[in-house]
Amino acid sequence: MLILAIDTSAVASAALVSGDALEGVVGSFSTEDTRSHAEVLAPGIEQMLFDAGVSGSDVDALVVGVGPGPFTGLRSGIATARTLAFVWGKPLHGLMSLDAVALEVAESTAAAPEFLVVTDARRKEVYWARYSLADGQLPVLEDGPHVGFANDLPDLPAYGAGAGLYADTLKVNPDFAQEQPDALYLGQFALARLAAGDALLDSTPLYLRESDAQVPGPRKRAL
Protein backbone atom coordinates (compact mmCIF):
# COMPACT_ATOMS: atom_id res chain seq x y z
CA MET A 1 0.00 0.00 0.00
CA LEU A 2 1.31 3.44 -0.98
CA ILE A 3 0.15 6.29 1.28
CA LEU A 4 0.49 10.03 0.75
CA ALA A 5 0.64 11.62 4.22
CA ILE A 6 0.26 15.36 4.87
CA ASP A 7 0.58 17.31 8.10
CA THR A 8 0.42 21.08 8.64
CA SER A 9 -0.35 21.21 12.36
CA ALA A 10 3.01 22.93 12.96
CA VAL A 11 5.45 22.89 10.03
CA ALA A 12 4.31 21.85 6.55
CA SER A 13 5.32 18.31 5.64
CA ALA A 14 4.33 15.49 3.29
CA ALA A 15 5.59 11.96 2.69
CA LEU A 16 5.08 8.94 0.47
CA VAL A 17 5.13 5.81 2.63
CA SER A 18 4.92 2.19 1.48
CA GLY A 19 5.26 -1.14 3.21
CA ASP A 20 7.32 -2.33 0.23
CA ALA A 21 9.96 0.44 0.41
CA LEU A 22 13.20 0.50 2.42
CA GLU A 23 12.21 1.64 5.92
CA GLY A 24 8.83 2.48 4.39
CA VAL A 25 9.97 5.77 2.84
CA VAL A 26 9.44 6.54 -0.86
CA GLY A 27 9.80 10.31 -0.56
CA SER A 28 9.33 13.16 1.89
CA PHE A 29 9.70 16.88 2.39
CA SER A 30 9.21 19.30 5.26
CA THR A 31 9.80 22.95 6.03
CA GLU A 32 11.00 24.76 9.13
CA ASP A 33 8.57 27.63 8.65
CA THR A 34 5.29 27.40 10.60
CA ARG A 35 3.59 30.29 8.77
CA SER A 36 3.81 29.59 5.01
CA HIS A 37 1.90 26.33 4.58
CA ALA A 38 -0.38 27.57 1.79
CA GLU A 39 2.59 28.76 -0.29
CA VAL A 40 4.87 25.73 0.05
CA LEU A 41 2.63 22.68 0.49
CA ALA A 42 1.21 22.09 -3.00
CA PRO A 43 4.52 22.78 -4.84
CA GLY A 44 6.33 20.56 -2.32
CA ILE A 45 3.93 17.65 -2.90
CA GLU A 46 4.16 18.09 -6.67
CA GLN A 47 7.97 18.02 -6.59
CA MET A 48 8.01 15.03 -4.23
CA LEU A 49 5.71 13.01 -6.52
CA PHE A 50 7.83 13.97 -9.55
CA ASP A 51 11.10 12.97 -7.85
CA ALA A 52 9.62 9.63 -6.80
CA GLY A 53 8.12 8.95 -10.25
CA VAL A 54 4.69 8.58 -8.66
CA SER A 55 1.34 9.83 -9.99
CA GLY A 56 -1.98 10.18 -8.24
CA SER A 57 -3.19 6.89 -9.70
CA ASP A 58 -0.32 5.08 -7.96
CA VAL A 59 -1.41 6.28 -4.51
CA ASP A 60 -3.70 3.87 -2.62
CA ALA A 61 -4.84 6.24 0.15
CA LEU A 62 -4.18 9.63 1.75
CA VAL A 63 -3.68 10.37 5.43
CA VAL A 64 -3.84 13.87 6.87
CA GLY A 65 -2.90 15.15 10.31
CA VAL A 66 -6.05 16.61 11.87
CA GLY A 67 -4.29 18.48 14.65
CA PRO A 68 -4.56 19.84 17.17
CA GLY A 69 -3.15 22.97 15.60
CA PRO A 70 -3.93 26.55 14.56
CA PHE A 71 -6.88 27.24 12.25
CA THR A 72 -4.97 28.50 9.22
CA GLY A 73 -2.26 25.85 9.30
CA LEU A 74 -4.63 22.91 9.66
CA ARG A 75 -6.93 24.19 6.94
CA SER A 76 -4.08 24.23 4.41
CA GLY A 77 -3.23 20.58 4.89
CA ILE A 78 -6.75 19.23 5.25
CA ALA A 79 -8.08 21.18 2.26
CA THR A 80 -5.18 19.95 0.13
CA ALA A 81 -5.69 16.33 1.23
CA ARG A 82 -9.45 16.47 0.62
CA THR A 83 -8.94 17.98 -2.83
CA LEU A 84 -6.36 15.40 -3.92
CA ALA A 85 -8.46 12.52 -2.54
CA PHE A 86 -11.49 13.79 -4.45
CA VAL A 87 -9.63 14.37 -7.73
CA TRP A 88 -7.77 11.05 -7.57
CA GLY A 89 -10.78 9.10 -6.26
CA LYS A 90 -8.82 7.73 -3.29
CA PRO A 91 -9.83 7.12 0.36
CA LEU A 92 -8.82 9.77 2.89
CA HIS A 93 -8.07 9.05 6.56
CA GLY A 94 -7.31 11.36 9.46
CA LEU A 95 -4.80 10.82 12.26
CA MET A 96 -4.06 12.98 15.26
CA SER A 97 -0.87 14.92 14.54
CA LEU A 98 0.61 14.27 18.00
CA ASP A 99 0.67 10.55 17.08
CA ALA A 100 3.53 11.32 14.68
CA VAL A 101 5.79 12.48 17.51
CA ALA A 102 4.62 9.57 19.69
CA LEU A 103 5.76 7.07 17.05
CA GLU A 104 9.09 8.87 16.66
CA VAL A 105 9.58 8.60 20.44
CA ALA A 106 8.61 4.91 20.39
CA GLU A 107 11.23 4.19 17.72
CA SER A 108 13.99 5.94 19.70
CA THR A 109 16.12 4.79 22.60
CA ALA A 110 14.71 7.65 24.68
CA ALA A 111 11.22 6.17 24.97
CA ALA A 112 9.56 5.91 28.40
CA PRO A 113 6.68 3.53 29.32
CA GLU A 114 4.43 6.54 29.80
CA PHE A 115 5.04 9.97 28.31
CA LEU A 116 3.57 13.21 27.00
CA VAL A 117 3.74 14.68 23.51
CA VAL A 118 3.61 18.49 23.67
CA THR A 119 3.45 21.05 20.85
CA ASP A 120 3.19 24.83 20.88
CA ALA A 121 -0.37 26.19 20.93
CA ARG A 122 0.84 29.83 21.17
CA ARG A 123 -0.75 32.30 23.62
CA LYS A 124 1.52 30.72 26.29
CA GLU A 125 -0.37 27.40 26.01
CA VAL A 126 0.46 23.94 24.65
CA TYR A 127 -1.34 21.09 22.92
CA TRP A 128 -0.65 17.80 24.65
CA ALA A 129 -1.61 14.12 24.90
CA ARG A 130 -0.53 11.25 27.16
CA TYR A 131 0.67 7.91 25.70
CA SER A 132 1.69 4.52 27.04
CA LEU A 133 4.19 2.24 25.36
CA ALA A 134 4.89 -1.51 25.63
CA ASP A 135 7.93 -3.22 24.09
CA GLY A 136 7.54 -3.82 20.38
CA GLN A 137 4.11 -2.18 20.23
CA LEU A 138 2.74 1.03 18.78
CA PRO A 139 2.22 3.87 21.28
CA VAL A 140 -1.29 3.93 22.73
CA LEU A 141 -3.16 7.18 23.29
CA GLU A 142 -4.33 7.25 26.92
CA ASP A 143 -5.56 10.84 27.29
CA GLY A 144 -6.00 13.86 25.05
CA PRO A 145 -5.58 15.84 23.03
CA HIS A 146 -5.92 18.90 25.27
CA VAL A 147 -4.89 22.55 25.22
CA GLY A 148 -3.67 24.22 28.39
CA PHE A 149 -0.80 25.69 30.37
CA ALA A 150 2.44 23.77 30.87
CA ASN A 151 2.10 24.09 34.66
CA ASP A 152 -1.07 21.97 34.58
CA LEU A 153 0.36 18.95 32.68
CA PRO A 154 0.97 15.53 34.33
CA ASP A 155 4.43 14.99 35.82
CA LEU A 156 5.77 12.72 33.05
CA PRO A 157 8.61 12.79 30.50
CA ALA A 158 7.63 15.27 27.79
CA TYR A 159 8.62 15.21 24.10
CA GLY A 160 8.09 17.78 21.36
CA ALA A 161 8.76 21.42 20.55
CA GLY A 162 6.08 22.57 22.98
CA ALA A 163 7.93 20.86 25.80
CA GLY A 164 11.14 22.55 24.69
CA LEU A 165 9.50 25.96 25.12
CA TYR A 166 8.76 25.19 28.77
CA ALA A 167 11.85 23.24 29.74
CA ASP A 168 11.91 24.94 33.14
CA THR A 169 8.47 23.49 33.92
CA LEU A 170 8.30 20.12 32.13
CA LYS A 171 10.52 17.02 32.14
CA VAL A 172 11.59 17.68 28.57
CA ASN A 173 13.78 15.21 26.68
CA PRO A 174 16.51 17.38 25.10
CA ASP A 175 16.72 15.19 21.99
CA PHE A 176 13.07 16.01 21.23
CA ALA A 177 12.97 19.62 22.42
CA GLN A 178 12.59 20.95 18.86
CA GLU A 179 10.58 18.08 17.38
CA GLN A 180 7.42 18.87 15.41
CA PRO A 181 4.80 16.46 14.00
CA ASP A 182 6.13 15.13 10.68
CA ALA A 183 4.08 13.55 7.88
CA LEU A 184 6.71 10.82 7.50
CA TYR A 185 5.95 9.37 10.94
CA LEU A 186 2.25 10.09 10.51
CA GLY A 187 2.24 7.97 7.35
CA GLN A 188 4.20 5.16 9.00
CA PHE A 189 1.78 5.16 11.94
CA ALA A 190 -1.21 5.04 9.60
CA LEU A 191 0.35 2.25 7.54
CA ALA A 192 0.90 0.12 10.66
CA ARG A 193 -2.59 0.73 12.01
CA LEU A 194 -4.29 0.01 8.69
CA ALA A 195 -2.25 -3.20 8.35
CA ALA A 196 -3.50 -4.20 11.82
CA GLY A 197 -7.09 -3.60 10.73
CA ASP A 198 -7.57 -0.53 12.94
CA ALA A 199 -10.03 2.19 11.92
CA LEU A 200 -8.59 5.70 11.58
CA LEU A 201 -10.27 9.07 12.08
CA ASP A 202 -12.03 11.08 9.40
CA SER A 203 -10.52 14.41 8.28
CA THR A 204 -12.42 16.65 10.73
CA PRO A 205 -9.90 19.12 12.22
CA LEU A 206 -9.16 19.18 15.97
CA TYR A 207 -9.00 22.91 16.62
CA LEU A 208 -9.67 22.61 20.41
CA ARG A 209 -10.15 26.39 20.67
CA GLU A 210 -13.12 28.52 19.74
CA SER A 211 -12.57 30.70 16.69
CA ASP A 212 -11.62 34.34 17.31
CA ALA A 213 -13.85 35.32 14.40
CA GLN A 214 -17.46 35.92 15.42
CA VAL A 215 -20.63 36.37 13.39
CA PRO A 216 -21.50 40.09 13.70
CA GLY A 217 -24.72 40.92 15.49
CA PRO A 218 -27.49 43.11 14.09
CA ARG A 219 -26.54 46.70 13.29
CA LYS A 220 -27.29 49.27 15.95
CA ARG A 221 -29.85 51.84 15.01
CA ALA A 222 -28.32 55.22 14.21
CA LEU A 223 -31.18 57.08 15.88
PDB file of C-alpha atoms in Angstrom:
ATOM      1  CA  MET A   1       0.000   0.000   0.000  1.00  0.00           C
ATOM      2  CA  LEU A   2       1.311   3.438  -0.975  1.00  0.00           C
ATOM      3  CA  ILE A   3       0.150   6.293   1.276  1.00  0.00           C
ATOM      4  CA  LEU A   4       0.494  10.032   0.753  1.00  0.00           C
ATOM      5  CA  ALA A   5       0.638  11.618   4.224  1.00  0.00           C
ATOM      6  CA  ILE A   6       0.258  15.358   4.865  1.00  0.00           C
ATOM      7  CA  ASP A   7       0.583  17.314   8.099  1.00  0.00           C
ATOM      8  CA  THR A   8       0.416  21.080   8.637  1.00  0.00           C
ATOM      9  CA  SER A   9      -0.353  21.208  12.363  1.00  0.00           C
ATOM     10  CA  ALA A  10       3.009  22.933  12.964  1.00  0.00           C
ATOM     11  CA  VAL A  11       5.454  22.892  10.034  1.00  0.00           C
ATOM     12  CA  ALA A  12       4.305  21.847   6.549  1.00  0.00           C
ATOM     13  CA  SER A  13       5.319  18.308   5.643  1.00  0.00           C
ATOM     14  CA  ALA A  14       4.331  15.488   3.289  1.00  0.00           C
ATOM     15  CA  ALA A  15       5.588  11.964   2.692  1.00  0.00           C
ATOM     16  CA  LEU A  16       5.077   8.939   0.470  1.00  0.00           C
ATOM     17  CA  VAL A  17       5.128   5.811   2.627  1.00  0.00           C
ATOM     18  CA  SER A  18       4.924   2.186   1.483  1.00  0.00           C
ATOM     19  CA  GLY A  19       5.259  -1.145   3.210  1.00  0.00           C
ATOM     20  CA  ASP A  20       7.320  -2.328   0.227  1.00  0.00           C
ATOM     21  CA  ALA A  21       9.965   0.443   0.406  1.00  0.00           C
ATOM     22  CA  LEU A  22      13.202   0.504   2.416  1.00  0.00           C
ATOM     23  CA  GLU A  23      12.210   1.641   5.919  1.00  0.00           C
ATOM     24  CA  GLY A  24       8.831   2.478   4.387  1.00  0.00           C
ATOM     25  CA  VAL A  25       9.970   5.772   2.838  1.00  0.00           C
ATOM     26  CA  VAL A  26       9.441   6.541  -0.865  1.00  0.00           C
ATOM     27  CA  GLY A  27       9.805  10.310  -0.559  1.00  0.00           C
ATOM     28  CA  SER A  28       9.325  13.161   1.893  1.00  0.00           C
ATOM     29  CA  PHE A  29       9.697  16.881   2.387  1.00  0.00           C
ATOM     30  CA  SER A  30       9.207  19.297   5.264  1.00  0.00           C
ATOM     31  CA  THR A  31       9.795  22.947   6.028  1.00  0.00           C
ATOM     32  CA  GLU A  32      10.998  24.756   9.132  1.00  0.00           C
ATOM     33  CA  ASP A  33       8.566  27.630   8.654  1.00  0.00           C
ATOM     34  CA  THR A  34       5.285  27.402  10.604  1.00  0.00           C
ATOM     35  CA  ARG A  35       3.587  30.289   8.775  1.00  0.00           C
ATOM     36  CA  SER A  36       3.810  29.594   5.011  1.00  0.00           C
ATOM     37  CA  HIS A  37       1.896  26.334   4.577  1.00  0.00           C
ATOM     38  CA  ALA A  38      -0.380  27.566   1.788  1.00  0.00           C
ATOM     39  CA  GLU A  39       2.590  28.763  -0.292  1.00  0.00           C
ATOM     40  CA  VAL A  40       4.869  25.731   0.051  1.00  0.00           C
ATOM     41  CA  LEU A  41       2.631  22.678   0.494  1.00  0.00           C
ATOM     42  CA  ALA A  42       1.208  22.090  -2.999  1.00  0.00           C
ATOM     43  CA  PRO A  43       4.518  22.778  -4.839  1.00  0.00           C
ATOM     44  CA  GLY A  44       6.325  20.562  -2.320  1.00  0.00           C
ATOM     45  CA  ILE A  45       3.933  17.651  -2.896  1.00  0.00           C
ATOM     46  CA  GLU A  46       4.156  18.088  -6.673  1.00  0.00           C
ATOM     47  CA  GLN A  47       7.967  18.019  -6.588  1.00  0.00           C
ATOM     48  CA  MET A  48       8.010  15.028  -4.229  1.00  0.00           C
ATOM     49  CA  LEU A  49       5.714  13.015  -6.523  1.00  0.00           C
ATOM     50  CA  PHE A  50       7.827  13.969  -9.546  1.00  0.00           C
ATOM     51  CA  ASP A  51      11.097  12.974  -7.846  1.00  0.00           C
ATOM     52  CA  ALA A  52       9.622   9.627  -6.796  1.00  0.00           C
ATOM     53  CA  GLY A  53       8.122   8.952 -10.249  1.00  0.00           C
ATOM     54  CA  VAL A  54       4.693   8.585  -8.662  1.00  0.00           C
ATOM     55  CA  SER A  55       1.344   9.830  -9.986  1.00  0.00           C
ATOM     56  CA  GLY A  56      -1.977  10.183  -8.241  1.00  0.00           C
ATOM     57  CA  SER A  57      -3.193   6.895  -9.700  1.00  0.00           C
ATOM     58  CA  ASP A  58      -0.321   5.077  -7.957  1.00  0.00           C
ATOM     59  CA  VAL A  59      -1.405   6.282  -4.505  1.00  0.00           C
ATOM     60  CA  ASP A  60      -3.705   3.871  -2.624  1.00  0.00           C
ATOM     61  CA  ALA A  61      -4.844   6.235   0.146  1.00  0.00           C
ATOM     62  CA  LEU A  62      -4.182   9.628   1.751  1.00  0.00           C
ATOM     63  CA  VAL A  63      -3.678  10.374   5.431  1.00  0.00           C
ATOM     64  CA  VAL A  64      -3.844  13.871   6.872  1.00  0.00           C
ATOM     65  CA  GLY A  65      -2.904  15.154  10.307  1.00  0.00           C
ATOM     66  CA  VAL A  66      -6.049  16.615  11.872  1.00  0.00           C
ATOM     67  CA  GLY A  67      -4.286  18.482  14.653  1.00  0.00           C
ATOM     68  CA  PRO A  68      -4.562  19.835  17.174  1.00  0.00           C
ATOM     69  CA  GLY A  69      -3.151  22.972  15.599  1.00  0.00           C
ATOM     70  CA  PRO A  70      -3.931  26.554  14.556  1.00  0.00           C
ATOM     71  CA  PHE A  71      -6.879  27.242  12.255  1.00  0.00           C
ATOM     72  CA  THR A  72      -4.966  28.503   9.225  1.00  0.00           C
ATOM     73  CA  GLY A  73      -2.262  25.850   9.297  1.00  0.00           C
ATOM     74  CA  LEU A  74      -4.625  22.905   9.663  1.00  0.00           C
ATOM     75  CA  ARG A  75      -6.933  24.194   6.940  1.00  0.00           C
ATOM     76  CA  SER A  76      -4.082  24.234   4.407  1.00  0.00           C
ATOM     77  CA  GLY A  77      -3.226  20.577   4.886  1.00  0.00           C
ATOM     78  CA  ILE A  78      -6.747  19.228   5.252  1.00  0.00           C
ATOM     79  CA  ALA A  79      -8.083  21.179   2.259  1.00  0.00           C
ATOM     80  CA  THR A  80      -5.179  19.949   0.126  1.00  0.00           C
ATOM     81  CA  ALA A  81      -5.687  16.329   1.228  1.00  0.00           C
ATOM     82  CA  ARG A  82      -9.445  16.475   0.621  1.00  0.00           C
ATOM     83  CA  THR A  83      -8.939  17.985  -2.831  1.00  0.00           C
ATOM     84  CA  LEU A  84      -6.357  15.399  -3.916  1.00  0.00           C
ATOM     85  CA  ALA A  85      -8.464  12.523  -2.542  1.00  0.00           C
ATOM     86  CA  PHE A  86     -11.495  13.792  -4.451  1.00  0.00           C
ATOM     87  CA  VAL A  87      -9.632  14.369  -7.725  1.00  0.00           C
ATOM     88  CA  TRP A  88      -7.771  11.050  -7.574  1.00  0.00           C
ATOM     89  CA  GLY A  89     -10.782   9.103  -6.264  1.00  0.00           C
ATOM     90  CA  LYS A  90      -8.823   7.728  -3.289  1.00  0.00           C
ATOM     91  CA  PRO A  91      -9.829   7.124   0.357  1.00  0.00           C
ATOM     92  CA  LEU A  92      -8.818   9.770   2.890  1.00  0.00           C
ATOM     93  CA  HIS A  93      -8.073   9.053   6.555  1.00  0.00           C
ATOM     94  CA  GLY A  94      -7.309  11.360   9.465  1.00  0.00           C
ATOM     95  CA  LEU A  95      -4.804  10.818  12.263  1.00  0.00           C
ATOM     96  CA  MET A  96      -4.056  12.981  15.262  1.00  0.00           C
ATOM     97  CA  SER A  97      -0.875  14.917  14.538  1.00  0.00           C
ATOM     98  CA  LEU A  98       0.615  14.267  18.002  1.00  0.00           C
ATOM     99  CA  ASP A  99       0.672  10.547  17.084  1.00  0.00           C
ATOM    100  CA  ALA A 100       3.533  11.315  14.677  1.00  0.00           C
ATOM    101  CA  VAL A 101       5.793  12.478  17.513  1.00  0.00           C
ATOM    102  CA  ALA A 102       4.624   9.571  19.695  1.00  0.00           C
ATOM    103  CA  LEU A 103       5.758   7.074  17.047  1.00  0.00           C
ATOM    104  CA  GLU A 104       9.091   8.867  16.659  1.00  0.00           C
ATOM    105  CA  VAL A 105       9.576   8.599  20.436  1.00  0.00           C
ATOM    106  CA  ALA A 106       8.606   4.914  20.392  1.00  0.00           C
ATOM    107  CA  GLU A 107      11.232   4.195  17.717  1.00  0.00           C
ATOM    108  CA  SER A 108      13.985   5.937  19.703  1.00  0.00           C
ATOM    109  CA  THR A 109      16.124   4.795  22.604  1.00  0.00           C
ATOM    110  CA  ALA A 110      14.713   7.647  24.676  1.00  0.00           C
ATOM    111  CA  ALA A 111      11.221   6.171  24.971  1.00  0.00           C
ATOM    112  CA  ALA A 112       9.560   5.913  28.400  1.00  0.00           C
ATOM    113  CA  PRO A 113       6.682   3.530  29.315  1.00  0.00           C
ATOM    114  CA  GLU A 114       4.426   6.542  29.796  1.00  0.00           C
ATOM    115  CA  PHE A 115       5.036   9.966  28.310  1.00  0.00           C
ATOM    116  CA  LEU A 116       3.574  13.214  26.999  1.00  0.00           C
ATOM    117  CA  VAL A 117       3.736  14.685  23.508  1.00  0.00           C
ATOM    118  CA  VAL A 118       3.609  18.494  23.671  1.00  0.00           C
ATOM    119  CA  THR A 119       3.449  21.051  20.849  1.00  0.00           C
ATOM    120  CA  ASP A 120       3.193  24.834  20.877  1.00  0.00           C
ATOM    121  CA  ALA A 121      -0.369  26.192  20.934  1.00  0.00           C
ATOM    122  CA  ARG A 122       0.844  29.834  21.167  1.00  0.00           C
ATOM    123  CA  ARG A 123      -0.750  32.304  23.617  1.00  0.00           C
ATOM    124  CA  LYS A 124       1.519  30.716  26.291  1.00  0.00           C
ATOM    125  CA  GLU A 125      -0.365  27.396  26.012  1.00  0.00           C
ATOM    126  CA  VAL A 126       0.460  23.942  24.649  1.00  0.00           C
ATOM    127  CA  TYR A 127      -1.342  21.093  22.919  1.00  0.00           C
ATOM    128  CA  TRP A 128      -0.653  17.796  24.647  1.00  0.00           C
ATOM    129  CA  ALA A 129      -1.612  14.119  24.900  1.00  0.00           C
ATOM    130  CA  ARG A 130      -0.526  11.245  27.159  1.00  0.00           C
ATOM    131  CA  TYR A 131       0.674   7.912  25.701  1.00  0.00           C
ATOM    132  CA  SER A 132       1.690   4.516  27.044  1.00  0.00           C
ATOM    133  CA  LEU A 133       4.192   2.236  25.356  1.00  0.00           C
ATOM    134  CA  ALA A 134       4.891  -1.506  25.626  1.00  0.00           C
ATOM    135  CA  ASP A 135       7.929  -3.222  24.094  1.00  0.00           C
ATOM    136  CA  GLY A 136       7.541  -3.821  20.377  1.00  0.00           C
ATOM    137  CA  GLN A 137       4.105  -2.179  20.228  1.00  0.00           C
ATOM    138  CA  LEU A 138       2.739   1.028  18.778  1.00  0.00           C
ATOM    139  CA  PRO A 139       2.224   3.871  21.285  1.00  0.00           C
ATOM    140  CA  VAL A 140      -1.294   3.931  22.733  1.00  0.00           C
ATOM    141  CA  LEU A 141      -3.159   7.184  23.292  1.00  0.00           C
ATOM    142  CA  GLU A 142      -4.334   7.253  26.921  1.00  0.00           C
ATOM    143  CA  ASP A 143      -5.556  10.839  27.290  1.00  0.00           C
ATOM    144  CA  GLY A 144      -5.997  13.857  25.047  1.00  0.00           C
ATOM    145  CA  PRO A 145      -5.577  15.843  23.034  1.00  0.00           C
ATOM    146  CA  HIS A 146      -5.922  18.901  25.266  1.00  0.00           C
ATOM    147  CA  VAL A 147      -4.889  22.547  25.215  1.00  0.00           C
ATOM    148  CA  GLY A 148      -3.669  24.224  28.393  1.00  0.00           C
ATOM    149  CA  PHE A 149      -0.801  25.687  30.375  1.00  0.00           C
ATOM    150  CA  ALA A 150       2.435  23.767  30.865  1.00  0.00           C
ATOM    151  CA  ASN A 151       2.102  24.085  34.659  1.00  0.00           C
ATOM    152  CA  ASP A 152      -1.068  21.969  34.576  1.00  0.00           C
ATOM    153  CA  LEU A 153       0.358  18.953  32.684  1.00  0.00           C
ATOM    154  CA  PRO A 154       0.970  15.531  34.330  1.00  0.00           C
ATOM    155  CA  ASP A 155       4.431  14.988  35.816  1.00  0.00           C
ATOM    156  CA  LEU A 156       5.766  12.717  33.045  1.00  0.00           C
ATOM    157  CA  PRO A 157       8.608  12.786  30.505  1.00  0.00           C
ATOM    158  CA  ALA A 158       7.631  15.265  27.788  1.00  0.00           C
ATOM    159  CA  TYR A 159       8.625  15.213  24.096  1.00  0.00           C
ATOM    160  CA  GLY A 160       8.085  17.781  21.361  1.00  0.00           C
ATOM    161  CA  ALA A 161       8.755  21.420  20.549  1.00  0.00           C
ATOM    162  CA  GLY A 162       6.078  22.571  22.985  1.00  0.00           C
ATOM    163  CA  ALA A 163       7.928  20.857  25.805  1.00  0.00           C
ATOM    164  CA  GLY A 164      11.135  22.551  24.687  1.00  0.00           C
ATOM    165  CA  LEU A 165       9.504  25.956  25.119  1.00  0.00           C
ATOM    166  CA  TYR A 166       8.759  25.188  28.773  1.00  0.00           C
ATOM    167  CA  ALA A 167      11.850  23.238  29.741  1.00  0.00           C
ATOM    168  CA  ASP A 168      11.914  24.943  33.144  1.00  0.00           C
ATOM    169  CA  THR A 169       8.466  23.495  33.919  1.00  0.00           C
ATOM    170  CA  LEU A 170       8.301  20.122  32.133  1.00  0.00           C
ATOM    171  CA  LYS A 171      10.517  17.024  32.136  1.00  0.00           C
ATOM    172  CA  VAL A 172      11.586  17.678  28.572  1.00  0.00           C
ATOM    173  CA  ASN A 173      13.775  15.210  26.684  1.00  0.00           C
ATOM    174  CA  PRO A 174      16.511  17.384  25.099  1.00  0.00           C
ATOM    175  CA  ASP A 175      16.717  15.190  21.990  1.00  0.00           C
ATOM    176  CA  PHE A 176      13.074  16.011  21.227  1.00  0.00           C
ATOM    177  CA  ALA A 177      12.968  19.620  22.421  1.00  0.00           C
ATOM    178  CA  GLN A 178      12.593  20.951  18.858  1.00  0.00           C
ATOM    179  CA  GLU A 179      10.576  18.080  17.380  1.00  0.00           C
ATOM    180  CA  GLN A 180       7.425  18.872  15.411  1.00  0.00           C
ATOM    181  CA  PRO A 181       4.803  16.465  13.998  1.00  0.00           C
ATOM    182  CA  ASP A 182       6.133  15.133  10.683  1.00  0.00           C
ATOM    183  CA  ALA A 183       4.084  13.548   7.881  1.00  0.00           C
ATOM    184  CA  LEU A 184       6.715  10.818   7.501  1.00  0.00           C
ATOM    185  CA  TYR A 185       5.953   9.369  10.942  1.00  0.00           C
ATOM    186  CA  LEU A 186       2.254  10.089  10.510  1.00  0.00           C
ATOM    187  CA  GLY A 187       2.235   7.975   7.348  1.00  0.00           C
ATOM    188  CA  GLN A 188       4.199   5.156   9.004  1.00  0.00           C
ATOM    189  CA  PHE A 189       1.784   5.159  11.944  1.00  0.00           C
ATOM    190  CA  ALA A 190      -1.206   5.040   9.599  1.00  0.00           C
ATOM    191  CA  LEU A 191       0.345   2.248   7.539  1.00  0.00           C
ATOM    192  CA  ALA A 192       0.900   0.125  10.661  1.00  0.00           C
ATOM    193  CA  ARG A 193      -2.586   0.727  12.013  1.00  0.00           C
ATOM    194  CA  LEU A 194      -4.288   0.012   8.689  1.00  0.00           C
ATOM    195  CA  ALA A 195      -2.255  -3.195   8.347  1.00  0.00           C
ATOM    196  CA  ALA A 196      -3.499  -4.196  11.818  1.00  0.00           C
ATOM    197  CA  GLY A 197      -7.091  -3.596  10.730  1.00  0.00           C
ATOM    198  CA  ASP A 198      -7.573  -0.527  12.938  1.00  0.00           C
ATOM    199  CA  ALA A 199     -10.026   2.189  11.920  1.00  0.00           C
ATOM    200  CA  LEU A 200      -8.589   5.701  11.582  1.00  0.00           C
ATOM    201  CA  LEU A 201     -10.269   9.069  12.075  1.00  0.00           C
ATOM    202  CA  ASP A 202     -12.027  11.083   9.400  1.00  0.00           C
ATOM    203  CA  SER A 203     -10.518  14.408   8.278  1.00  0.00           C
ATOM    204  CA  THR A 204     -12.423  16.646  10.735  1.00  0.00           C
ATOM    205  CA  PRO A 205      -9.901  19.115  12.220  1.00  0.00           C
ATOM    206  CA  LEU A 206      -9.158  19.178  15.970  1.00  0.00           C
ATOM    207  CA  TYR A 207      -8.997  22.911  16.620  1.00  0.00           C
ATOM    208  CA  LEU A 208      -9.669  22.614  20.413  1.00  0.00           C
ATOM    209  CA  ARG A 209     -10.145  26.393  20.673  1.00  0.00           C
ATOM    210  CA  GLU A 210     -13.121  28.517  19.740  1.00  0.00           C
ATOM    211  CA  SER A 211     -12.567  30.703  16.693  1.00  0.00           C
ATOM    212  CA  ASP A 212     -11.620  34.338  17.313  1.00  0.00           C
ATOM    213  CA  ALA A 213     -13.853  35.321  14.397  1.00  0.00           C
ATOM    214  CA  GLN A 214     -17.459  35.919  15.424  1.00  0.00           C
ATOM    215  CA  VAL A 215     -20.626  36.375  13.394  1.00  0.00           C
ATOM    216  CA  PRO A 216     -21.501  40.089  13.703  1.00  0.00           C
ATOM    217  CA  GLY A 217     -24.723  40.922  15.491  1.00  0.00           C
ATOM    218  CA  PRO A 218     -27.488  43.111  14.087  1.00  0.00           C
ATOM    219  CA  ARG A 219     -26.535  46.699  13.291  1.00  0.00           C
ATOM    220  CA  LYS A 220     -27.285  49.266  15.951  1.00  0.00           C
ATOM    221  CA  ARG A 221     -29.847  51.844  15.009  1.00  0.00           C
ATOM    222  CA  ALA A 222     -28.319  55.216  14.210  1.00  0.00           C
ATOM    223  CA  LEU A 223     -31.176  57.083  15.881  1.00  0.00           C
TER     224      LEU A 223
END
